[in-house]
Tab-separated table of C-alpha atoms and ligand atoms in Angstrom:
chain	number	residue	atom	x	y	z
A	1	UNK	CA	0.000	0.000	0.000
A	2	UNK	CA	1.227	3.261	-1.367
A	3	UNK	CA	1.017	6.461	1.741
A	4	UNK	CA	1.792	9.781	0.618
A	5	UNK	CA	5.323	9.809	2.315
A	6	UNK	CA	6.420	7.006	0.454
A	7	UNK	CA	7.597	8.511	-3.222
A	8	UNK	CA	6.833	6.058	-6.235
A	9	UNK	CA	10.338	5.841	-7.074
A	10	UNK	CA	11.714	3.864	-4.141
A	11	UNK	CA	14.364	2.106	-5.946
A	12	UNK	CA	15.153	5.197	-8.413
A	13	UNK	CA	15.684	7.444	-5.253
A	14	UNK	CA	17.611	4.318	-3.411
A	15	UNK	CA	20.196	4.162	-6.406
A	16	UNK	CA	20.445	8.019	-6.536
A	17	UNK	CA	20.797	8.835	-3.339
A	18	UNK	CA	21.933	5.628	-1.417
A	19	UNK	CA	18.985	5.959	1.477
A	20	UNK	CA	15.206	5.485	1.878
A	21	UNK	CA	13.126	6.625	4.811
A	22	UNK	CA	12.684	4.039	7.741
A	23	UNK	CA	9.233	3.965	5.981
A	24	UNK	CA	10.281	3.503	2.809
A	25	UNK	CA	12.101	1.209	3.520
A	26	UNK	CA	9.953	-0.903	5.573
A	27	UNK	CA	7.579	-0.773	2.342
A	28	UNK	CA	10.121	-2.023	0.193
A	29	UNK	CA	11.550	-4.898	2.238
A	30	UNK	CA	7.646	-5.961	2.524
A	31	UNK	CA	7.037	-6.563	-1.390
A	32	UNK	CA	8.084	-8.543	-4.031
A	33	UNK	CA	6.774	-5.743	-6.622
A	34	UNK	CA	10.258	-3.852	-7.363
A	35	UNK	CA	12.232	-7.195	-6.689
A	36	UNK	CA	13.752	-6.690	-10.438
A	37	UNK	CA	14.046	-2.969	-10.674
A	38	UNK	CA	15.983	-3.603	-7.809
A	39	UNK	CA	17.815	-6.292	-8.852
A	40	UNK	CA	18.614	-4.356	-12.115
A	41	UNK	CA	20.147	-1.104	-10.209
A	42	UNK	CA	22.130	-3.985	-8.111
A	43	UNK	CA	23.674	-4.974	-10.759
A	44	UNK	CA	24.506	-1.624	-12.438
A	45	UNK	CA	26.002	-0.475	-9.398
A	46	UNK	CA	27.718	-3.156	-8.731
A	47	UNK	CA	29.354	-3.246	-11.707
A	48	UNK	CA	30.298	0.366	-11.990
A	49	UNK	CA	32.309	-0.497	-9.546
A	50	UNK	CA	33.761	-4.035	-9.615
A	51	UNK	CA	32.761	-4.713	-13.158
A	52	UNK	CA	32.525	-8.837	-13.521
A	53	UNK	CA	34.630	-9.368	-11.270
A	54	UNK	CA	33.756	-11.975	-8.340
A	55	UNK	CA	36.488	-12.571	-5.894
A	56	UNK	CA	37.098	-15.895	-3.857
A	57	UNK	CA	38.273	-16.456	-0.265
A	58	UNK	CA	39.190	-19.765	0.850
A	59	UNK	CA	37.296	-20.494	3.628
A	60	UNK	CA	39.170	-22.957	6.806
A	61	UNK	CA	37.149	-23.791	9.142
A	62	UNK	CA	39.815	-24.786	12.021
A	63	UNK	CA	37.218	-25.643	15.318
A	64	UNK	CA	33.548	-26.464	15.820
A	65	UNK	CA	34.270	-25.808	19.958
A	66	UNK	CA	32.589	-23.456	20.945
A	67	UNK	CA	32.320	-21.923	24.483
A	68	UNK	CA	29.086	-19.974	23.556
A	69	UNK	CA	25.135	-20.927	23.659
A	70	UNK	CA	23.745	-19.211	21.048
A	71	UNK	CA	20.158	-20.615	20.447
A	72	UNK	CA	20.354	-20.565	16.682
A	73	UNK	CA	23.831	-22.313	16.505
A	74	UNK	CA	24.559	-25.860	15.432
A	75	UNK	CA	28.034	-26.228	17.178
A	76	UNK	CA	26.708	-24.515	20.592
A	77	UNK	CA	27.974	-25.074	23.319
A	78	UNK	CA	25.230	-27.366	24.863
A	79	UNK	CA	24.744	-29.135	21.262
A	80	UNK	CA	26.362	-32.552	22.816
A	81	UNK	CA	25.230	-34.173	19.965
A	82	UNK	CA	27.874	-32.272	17.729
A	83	UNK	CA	31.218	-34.362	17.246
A	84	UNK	CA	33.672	-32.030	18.080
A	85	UNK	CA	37.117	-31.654	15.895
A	86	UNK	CA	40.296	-28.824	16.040
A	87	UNK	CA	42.729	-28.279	13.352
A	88	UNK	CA	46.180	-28.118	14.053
A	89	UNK	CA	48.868	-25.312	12.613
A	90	UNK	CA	50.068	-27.966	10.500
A	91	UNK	CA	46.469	-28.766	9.117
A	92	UNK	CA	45.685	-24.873	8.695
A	93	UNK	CA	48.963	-24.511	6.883
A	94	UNK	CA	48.643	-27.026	4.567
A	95	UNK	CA	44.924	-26.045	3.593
A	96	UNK	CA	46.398	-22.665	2.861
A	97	UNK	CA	49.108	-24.157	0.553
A	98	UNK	CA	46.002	-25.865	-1.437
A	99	UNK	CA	44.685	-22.996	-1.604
A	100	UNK	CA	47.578	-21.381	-2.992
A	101	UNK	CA	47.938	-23.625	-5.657
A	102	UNK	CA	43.700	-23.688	-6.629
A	103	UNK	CA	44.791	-19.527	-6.792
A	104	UNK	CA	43.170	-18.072	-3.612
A	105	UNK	CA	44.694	-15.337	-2.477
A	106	UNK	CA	42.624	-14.862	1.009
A	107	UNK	CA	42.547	-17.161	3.663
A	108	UNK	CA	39.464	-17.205	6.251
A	109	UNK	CA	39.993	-18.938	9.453
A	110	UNK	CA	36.283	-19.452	10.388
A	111	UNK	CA	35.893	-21.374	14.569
A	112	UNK	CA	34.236	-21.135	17.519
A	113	UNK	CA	35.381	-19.079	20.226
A	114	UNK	CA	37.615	-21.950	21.489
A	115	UNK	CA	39.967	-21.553	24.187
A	116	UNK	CA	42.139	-24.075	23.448
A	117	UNK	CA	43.178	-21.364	20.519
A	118	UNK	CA	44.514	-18.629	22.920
A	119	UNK	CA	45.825	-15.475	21.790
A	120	UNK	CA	48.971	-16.513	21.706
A	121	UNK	CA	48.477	-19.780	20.112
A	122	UNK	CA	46.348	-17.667	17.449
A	123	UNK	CA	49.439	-15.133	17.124
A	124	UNK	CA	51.648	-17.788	16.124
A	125	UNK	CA	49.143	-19.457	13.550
A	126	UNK	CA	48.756	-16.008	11.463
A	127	UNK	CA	52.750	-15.255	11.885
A	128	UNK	CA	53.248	-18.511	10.012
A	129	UNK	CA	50.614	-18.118	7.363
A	130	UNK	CA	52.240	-14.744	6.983
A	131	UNK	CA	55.666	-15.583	6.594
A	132	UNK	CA	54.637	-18.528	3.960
A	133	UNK	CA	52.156	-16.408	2.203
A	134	UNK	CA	53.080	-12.662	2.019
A	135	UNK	CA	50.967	-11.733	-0.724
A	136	UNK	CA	47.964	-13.125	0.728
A	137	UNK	CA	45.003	-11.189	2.895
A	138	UNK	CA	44.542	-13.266	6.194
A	139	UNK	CA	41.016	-13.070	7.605
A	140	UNK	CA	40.048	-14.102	11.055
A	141	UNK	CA	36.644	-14.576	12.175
A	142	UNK	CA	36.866	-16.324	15.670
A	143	UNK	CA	34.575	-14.065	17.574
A	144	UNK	CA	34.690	-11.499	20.386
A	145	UNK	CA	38.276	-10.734	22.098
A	146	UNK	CA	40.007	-8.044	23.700
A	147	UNK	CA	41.501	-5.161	22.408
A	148	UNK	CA	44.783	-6.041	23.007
A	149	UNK	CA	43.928	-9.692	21.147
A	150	UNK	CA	42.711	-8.142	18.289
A	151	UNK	CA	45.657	-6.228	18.344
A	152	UNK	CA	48.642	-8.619	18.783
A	153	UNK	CA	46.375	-10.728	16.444
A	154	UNK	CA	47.134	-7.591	13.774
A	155	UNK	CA	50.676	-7.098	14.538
A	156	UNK	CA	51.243	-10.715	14.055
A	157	UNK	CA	49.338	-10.279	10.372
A	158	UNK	CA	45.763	-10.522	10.184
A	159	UNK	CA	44.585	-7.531	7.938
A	160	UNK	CA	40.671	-8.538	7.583
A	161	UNK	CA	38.094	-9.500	10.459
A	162	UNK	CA	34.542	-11.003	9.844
A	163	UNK	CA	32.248	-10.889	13.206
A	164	UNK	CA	28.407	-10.214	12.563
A	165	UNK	CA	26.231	-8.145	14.497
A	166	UNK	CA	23.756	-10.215	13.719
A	167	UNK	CA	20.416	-7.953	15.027
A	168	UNK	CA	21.121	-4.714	16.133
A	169	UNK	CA	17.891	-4.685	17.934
A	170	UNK	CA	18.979	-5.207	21.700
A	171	UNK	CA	15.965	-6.912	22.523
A	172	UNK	CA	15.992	-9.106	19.136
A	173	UNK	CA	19.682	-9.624	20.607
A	174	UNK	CA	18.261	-11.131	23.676
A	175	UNK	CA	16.219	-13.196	21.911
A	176	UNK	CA	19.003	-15.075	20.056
A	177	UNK	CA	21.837	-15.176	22.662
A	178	UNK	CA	21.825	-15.841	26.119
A	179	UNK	CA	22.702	-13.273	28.793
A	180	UNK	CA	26.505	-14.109	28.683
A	181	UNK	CA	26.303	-12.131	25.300
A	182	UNK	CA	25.284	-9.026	24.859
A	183	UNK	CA	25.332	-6.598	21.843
A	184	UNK	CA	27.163	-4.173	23.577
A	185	UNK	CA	30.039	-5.959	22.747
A	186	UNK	CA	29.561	-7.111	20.265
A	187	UNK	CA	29.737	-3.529	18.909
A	188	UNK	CA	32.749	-2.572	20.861
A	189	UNK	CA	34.675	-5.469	19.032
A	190	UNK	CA	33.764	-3.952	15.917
A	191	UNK	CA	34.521	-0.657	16.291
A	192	UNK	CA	37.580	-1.545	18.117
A	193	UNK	CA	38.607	-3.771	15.124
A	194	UNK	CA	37.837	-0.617	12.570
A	195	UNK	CA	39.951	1.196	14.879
A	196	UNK	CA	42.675	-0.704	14.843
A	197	UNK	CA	43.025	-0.832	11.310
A	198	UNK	CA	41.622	-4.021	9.718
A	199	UNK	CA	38.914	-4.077	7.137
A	200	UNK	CA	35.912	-5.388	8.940
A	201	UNK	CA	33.211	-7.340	7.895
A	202	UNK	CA	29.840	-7.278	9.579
A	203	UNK	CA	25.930	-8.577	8.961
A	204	UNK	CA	23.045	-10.552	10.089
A	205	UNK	CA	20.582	-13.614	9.678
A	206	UNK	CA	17.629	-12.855	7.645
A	207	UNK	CA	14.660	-14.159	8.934
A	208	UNK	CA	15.523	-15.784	12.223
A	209	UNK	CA	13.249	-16.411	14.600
A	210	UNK	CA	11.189	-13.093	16.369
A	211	UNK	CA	12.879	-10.727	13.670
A	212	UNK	CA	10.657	-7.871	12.575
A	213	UNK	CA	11.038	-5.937	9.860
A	214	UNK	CA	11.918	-3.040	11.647
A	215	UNK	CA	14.576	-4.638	13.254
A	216	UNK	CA	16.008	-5.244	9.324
A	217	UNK	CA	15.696	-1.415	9.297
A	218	UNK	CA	17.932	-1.445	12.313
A	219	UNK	CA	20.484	-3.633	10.897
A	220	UNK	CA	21.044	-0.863	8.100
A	221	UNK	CA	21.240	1.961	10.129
A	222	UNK	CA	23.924	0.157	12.278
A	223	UNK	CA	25.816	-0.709	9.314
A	224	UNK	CA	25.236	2.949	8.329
A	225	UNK	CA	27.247	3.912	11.075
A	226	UNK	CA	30.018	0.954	11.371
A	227	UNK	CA	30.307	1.559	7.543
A	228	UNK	CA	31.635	-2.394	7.323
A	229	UNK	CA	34.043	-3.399	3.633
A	230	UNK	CA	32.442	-6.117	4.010
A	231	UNK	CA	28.740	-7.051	4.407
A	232	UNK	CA	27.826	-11.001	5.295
A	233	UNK	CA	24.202	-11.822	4.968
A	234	UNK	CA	22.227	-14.911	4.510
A	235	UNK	CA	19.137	-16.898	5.797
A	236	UNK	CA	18.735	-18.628	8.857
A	237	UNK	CA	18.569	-21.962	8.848
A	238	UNK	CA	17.466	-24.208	11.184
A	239	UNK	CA	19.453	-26.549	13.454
A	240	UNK	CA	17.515	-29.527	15.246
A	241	UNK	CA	19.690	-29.455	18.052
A	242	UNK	CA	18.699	-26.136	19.450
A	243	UNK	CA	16.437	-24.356	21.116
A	244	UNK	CA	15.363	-23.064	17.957
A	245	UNK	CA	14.613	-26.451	16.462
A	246	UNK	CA	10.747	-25.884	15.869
A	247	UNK	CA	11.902	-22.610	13.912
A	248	UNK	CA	11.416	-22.005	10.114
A	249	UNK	CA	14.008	-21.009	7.518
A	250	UNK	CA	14.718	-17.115	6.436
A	251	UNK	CA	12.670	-16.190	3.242
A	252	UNK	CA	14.991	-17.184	0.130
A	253	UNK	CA	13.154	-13.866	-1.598
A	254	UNK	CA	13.450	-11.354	1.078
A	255	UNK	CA	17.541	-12.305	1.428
A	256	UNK	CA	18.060	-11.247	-2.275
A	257	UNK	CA	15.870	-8.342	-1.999
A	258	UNK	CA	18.310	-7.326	0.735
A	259	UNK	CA	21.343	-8.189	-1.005
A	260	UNK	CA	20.282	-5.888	-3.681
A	261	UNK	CA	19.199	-3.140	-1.067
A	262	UNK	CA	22.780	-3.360	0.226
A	263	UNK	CA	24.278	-2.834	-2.665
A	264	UNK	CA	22.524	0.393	-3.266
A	265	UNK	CA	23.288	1.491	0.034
A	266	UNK	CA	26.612	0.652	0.265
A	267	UNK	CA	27.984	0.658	-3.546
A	268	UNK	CA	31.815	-0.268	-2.244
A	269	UNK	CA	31.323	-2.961	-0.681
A	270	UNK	CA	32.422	-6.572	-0.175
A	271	UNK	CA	28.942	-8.832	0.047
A	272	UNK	CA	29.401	-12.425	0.074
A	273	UNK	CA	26.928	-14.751	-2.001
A	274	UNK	CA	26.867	-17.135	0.877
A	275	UNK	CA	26.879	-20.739	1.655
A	276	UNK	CA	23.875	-20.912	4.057
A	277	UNK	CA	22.141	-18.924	0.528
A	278	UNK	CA	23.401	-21.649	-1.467
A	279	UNK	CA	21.943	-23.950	0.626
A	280	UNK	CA	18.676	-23.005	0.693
A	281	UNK	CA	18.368	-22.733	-2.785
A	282	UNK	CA	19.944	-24.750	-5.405
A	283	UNK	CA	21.611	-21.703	-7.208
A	284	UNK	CA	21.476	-19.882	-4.504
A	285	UNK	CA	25.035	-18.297	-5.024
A	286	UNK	CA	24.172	-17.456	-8.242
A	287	UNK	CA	21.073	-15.784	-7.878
A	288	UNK	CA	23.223	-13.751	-5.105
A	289	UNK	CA	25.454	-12.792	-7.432
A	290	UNK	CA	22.534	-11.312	-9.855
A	291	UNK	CA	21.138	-9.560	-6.932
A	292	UNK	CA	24.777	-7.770	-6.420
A	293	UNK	CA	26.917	-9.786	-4.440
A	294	UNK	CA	30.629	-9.919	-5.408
A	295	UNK	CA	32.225	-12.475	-3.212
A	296	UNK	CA	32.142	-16.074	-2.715
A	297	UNK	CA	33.946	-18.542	-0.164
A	298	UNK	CA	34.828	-21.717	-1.020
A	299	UNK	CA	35.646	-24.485	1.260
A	300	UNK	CA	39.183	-25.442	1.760
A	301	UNK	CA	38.557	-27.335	5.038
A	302	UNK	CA	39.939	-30.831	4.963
A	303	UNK	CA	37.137	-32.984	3.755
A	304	UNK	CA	36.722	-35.151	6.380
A	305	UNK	CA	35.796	-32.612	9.128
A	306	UNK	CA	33.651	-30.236	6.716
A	307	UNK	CA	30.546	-32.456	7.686
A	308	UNK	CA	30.784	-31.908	11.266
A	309	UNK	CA	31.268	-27.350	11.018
A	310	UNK	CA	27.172	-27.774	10.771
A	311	UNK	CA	25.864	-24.279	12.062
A	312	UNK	CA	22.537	-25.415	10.351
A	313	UNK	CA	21.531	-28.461	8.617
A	314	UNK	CA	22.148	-29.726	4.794
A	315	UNK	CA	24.580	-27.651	4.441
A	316	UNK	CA	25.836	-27.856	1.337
A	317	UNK	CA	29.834	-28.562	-0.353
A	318	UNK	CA	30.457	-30.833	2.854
A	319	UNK	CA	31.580	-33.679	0.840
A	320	UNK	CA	33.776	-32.356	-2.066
A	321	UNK	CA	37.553	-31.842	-2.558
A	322	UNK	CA	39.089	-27.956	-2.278
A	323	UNK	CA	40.073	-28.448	-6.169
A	324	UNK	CA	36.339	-29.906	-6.700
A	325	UNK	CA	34.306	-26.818	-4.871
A	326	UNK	CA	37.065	-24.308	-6.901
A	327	UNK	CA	35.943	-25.614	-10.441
A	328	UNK	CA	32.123	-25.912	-9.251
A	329	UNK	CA	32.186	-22.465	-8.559
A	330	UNK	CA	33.988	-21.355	-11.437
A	331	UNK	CA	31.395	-22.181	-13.645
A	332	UNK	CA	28.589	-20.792	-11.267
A	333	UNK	CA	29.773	-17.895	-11.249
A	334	UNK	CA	30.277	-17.993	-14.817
A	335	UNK	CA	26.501	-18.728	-15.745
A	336	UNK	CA	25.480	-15.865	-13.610
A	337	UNK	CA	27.545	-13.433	-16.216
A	338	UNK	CA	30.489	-12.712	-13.935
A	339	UNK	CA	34.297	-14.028	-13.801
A	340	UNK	CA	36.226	-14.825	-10.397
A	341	UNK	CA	39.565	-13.476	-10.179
A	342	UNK	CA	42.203	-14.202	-7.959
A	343	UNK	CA	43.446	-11.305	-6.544
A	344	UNK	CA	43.357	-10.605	-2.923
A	345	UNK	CA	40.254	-8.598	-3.657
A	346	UNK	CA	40.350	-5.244	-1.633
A	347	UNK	CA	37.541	-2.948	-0.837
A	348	UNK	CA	37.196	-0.250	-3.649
A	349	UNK	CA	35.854	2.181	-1.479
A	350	UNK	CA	36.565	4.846	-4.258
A	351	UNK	CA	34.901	4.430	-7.833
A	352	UNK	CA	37.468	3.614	-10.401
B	1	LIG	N1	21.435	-20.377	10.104
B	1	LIG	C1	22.052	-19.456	9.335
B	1	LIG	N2	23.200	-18.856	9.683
B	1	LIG	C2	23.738	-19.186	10.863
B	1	LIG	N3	24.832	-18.734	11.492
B	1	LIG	C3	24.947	-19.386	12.662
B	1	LIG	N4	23.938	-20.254	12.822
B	1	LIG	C4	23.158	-20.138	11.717
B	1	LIG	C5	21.950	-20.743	11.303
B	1	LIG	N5	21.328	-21.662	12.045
B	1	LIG	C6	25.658	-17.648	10.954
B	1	LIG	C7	25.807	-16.531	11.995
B	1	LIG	C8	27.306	-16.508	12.222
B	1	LIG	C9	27.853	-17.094	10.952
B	1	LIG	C10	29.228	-17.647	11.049
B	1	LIG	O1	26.939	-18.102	10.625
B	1	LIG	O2	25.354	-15.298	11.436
B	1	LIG	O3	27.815	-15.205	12.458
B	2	LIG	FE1	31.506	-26.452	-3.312
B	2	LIG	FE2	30.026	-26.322	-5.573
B	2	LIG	S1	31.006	-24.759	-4.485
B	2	LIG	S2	30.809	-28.081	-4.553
């Protein structure tokens, strides 16, 4: 339903001027009825700035320990169904050198927050993937530290840092973590992060349970102010062992349509086509990609612990070789009309 304050031209203005009223766009996130207009000025934008390009990061996920409870989460803390696995230095490296070799260029080390990893245990894994891979970006996304972690964690070499928000409703907050967490923190990591010089990478579930569509509003305006390179979004899925278990799964639709959103909004940035996407859809990625995402993220976890990393069930690529999910992928992305390259893939936070 059309109200006077709401201009006909929502996704015209959106391109134009990057922003929408809270109202606007509330309306927008509500209907399917500009899903391609949006879609189209996605694309355009997103290839003003990145062109075709698609870049990959190789994607290790190291532990499924996790000293945390989150009610949406597969390898919580209380899941004692979850068969439990760490990779060593060793392992790590050696995933990394796979990766080399299938041309990745960025390393993610994806766990829990596990304390067997302390900082300084953590310190010495990035020094060594720094000192065998120079020219390579070295991501970390292990959760909420200190300061002085995230820190030493930088010295040592990590230059990019993925941690979601995921709600920036405090009450919505409450609803998905227990009251060890808070988003408080949550935010203070981030900003402390930004501060300290890495490119950061934040987002959110779409569609888990008791989120509102205001609360999606929310999510934007925080990102509006954290002003993330990177932007990690995709649908929630659900987990049997959890509290969530009777939950459903995050709108397929409504993820796209906030893909493309993003894009508008934030023209420079790094937005994954994500796994838990590709997994609720069978070309998932791709359609991501359409909708103006520009990153994807292989698996380069050793094959026979991929099963068990299961933040949500079916997840998908949990039974194929690094080499395998690299060629898959290639051609995705190529039947979507885009090309992955395999540089380390910085933010272009300026148009070229
Ligand atoms: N469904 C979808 N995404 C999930 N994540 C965790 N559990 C689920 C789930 N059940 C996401 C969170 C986390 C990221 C690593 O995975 O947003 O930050
Ligand atoms: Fe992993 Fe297709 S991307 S098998």
């Amino acid at each position: 339903m059309k109200t006077s304050d709401i201009s006909d031209n929502m996704v015209k203005t959106l391109a134009d001027t990057g922003n929408l009223s809270d109202r606007e766009l509330i309306s927008l996130l509500l209907t399917n009825e500009y899903d391609d207009e949006l879609k189209a000025a996605a694309d355009r934008v997103r290839r003003e700035r990145y062109g075709d390009e698609v870049y990959i990061r190789g994607l290790i996920e190291f532990t499924n320990y996790c000293k945390n409870n989150c009610y949406y989460c597969g390898i919580r803390r209380d899941n004692k169904n979850a068969l439990r696995y760490r990779l060593e230095k060793e392992d790590i490296l050696e995933c990394c050198k796979e990766g080399y070799s299938l041309g990745f260029r960025t390393f993610v080390l994806q766990g829990g927050e596990d304390p067997y990893y302390t900082d300084a245990l953590m310190c010495e894994i990035v020094s060594s993937i720094r000192e065998n891979f120079p020219d390579c970006a070295i991501t970390l996304s292990i959760g909420e530290k200190t300061r002085k972690a995230y820190e030493d964690f930088y010295r040592a070499g990590a230059n990019r840092y993925l941690l979601r928000h995921e709600t920036a409703s405090p009450s919505h907050y409450a609803k998905l973590h227990p009251d060890s967490m808070s988003l408080e923190n949550r935010k203070r990591c981030l900003f402390d992060l930004k501060d300290i010089g890495y490119q950061v990478g934040s987002g959110f579930m779409v569609g888990s349970p008791f989120q509102t569509t205001e609360n999606l509003v929310e999510d934007i305006r925080f990102l509006q102010t954290l002003m993330p390179d990177m932007i990690g979004i995709g649908p929630y899925i659900n987990h049997k062992q959890t509290p969530f278990a009777s939950y459903e799964n995050g709108s397929f639709e409504l993820t796209l349509r906030l893909i493309s959103i993003l894009r508008l909004i934030f023209p420079y940035a790094l937005i994954p086509a994500t796994t838990a996407l590709g997994t609720i859809h069978p070309s998932g990625r791709e359609k991501g990609l359409e909708a103006g995402a520009n990153v994807v993220m292989p698996n380069l976890s050793p094959v026979k612990v991929r099963r068990l990393y299961e933040l949500y069930e079916n997840k998908i690529c949990t039974g194929e070789e690094a080499a395998q999910c690299r060629g898959c992928l290639e051609r995705r992305v190529a039947s979507a009309g885009y090309r992955i390259v395999t540089s380390v893939g910085n933010v272009k936070r300026q148009q070229v």
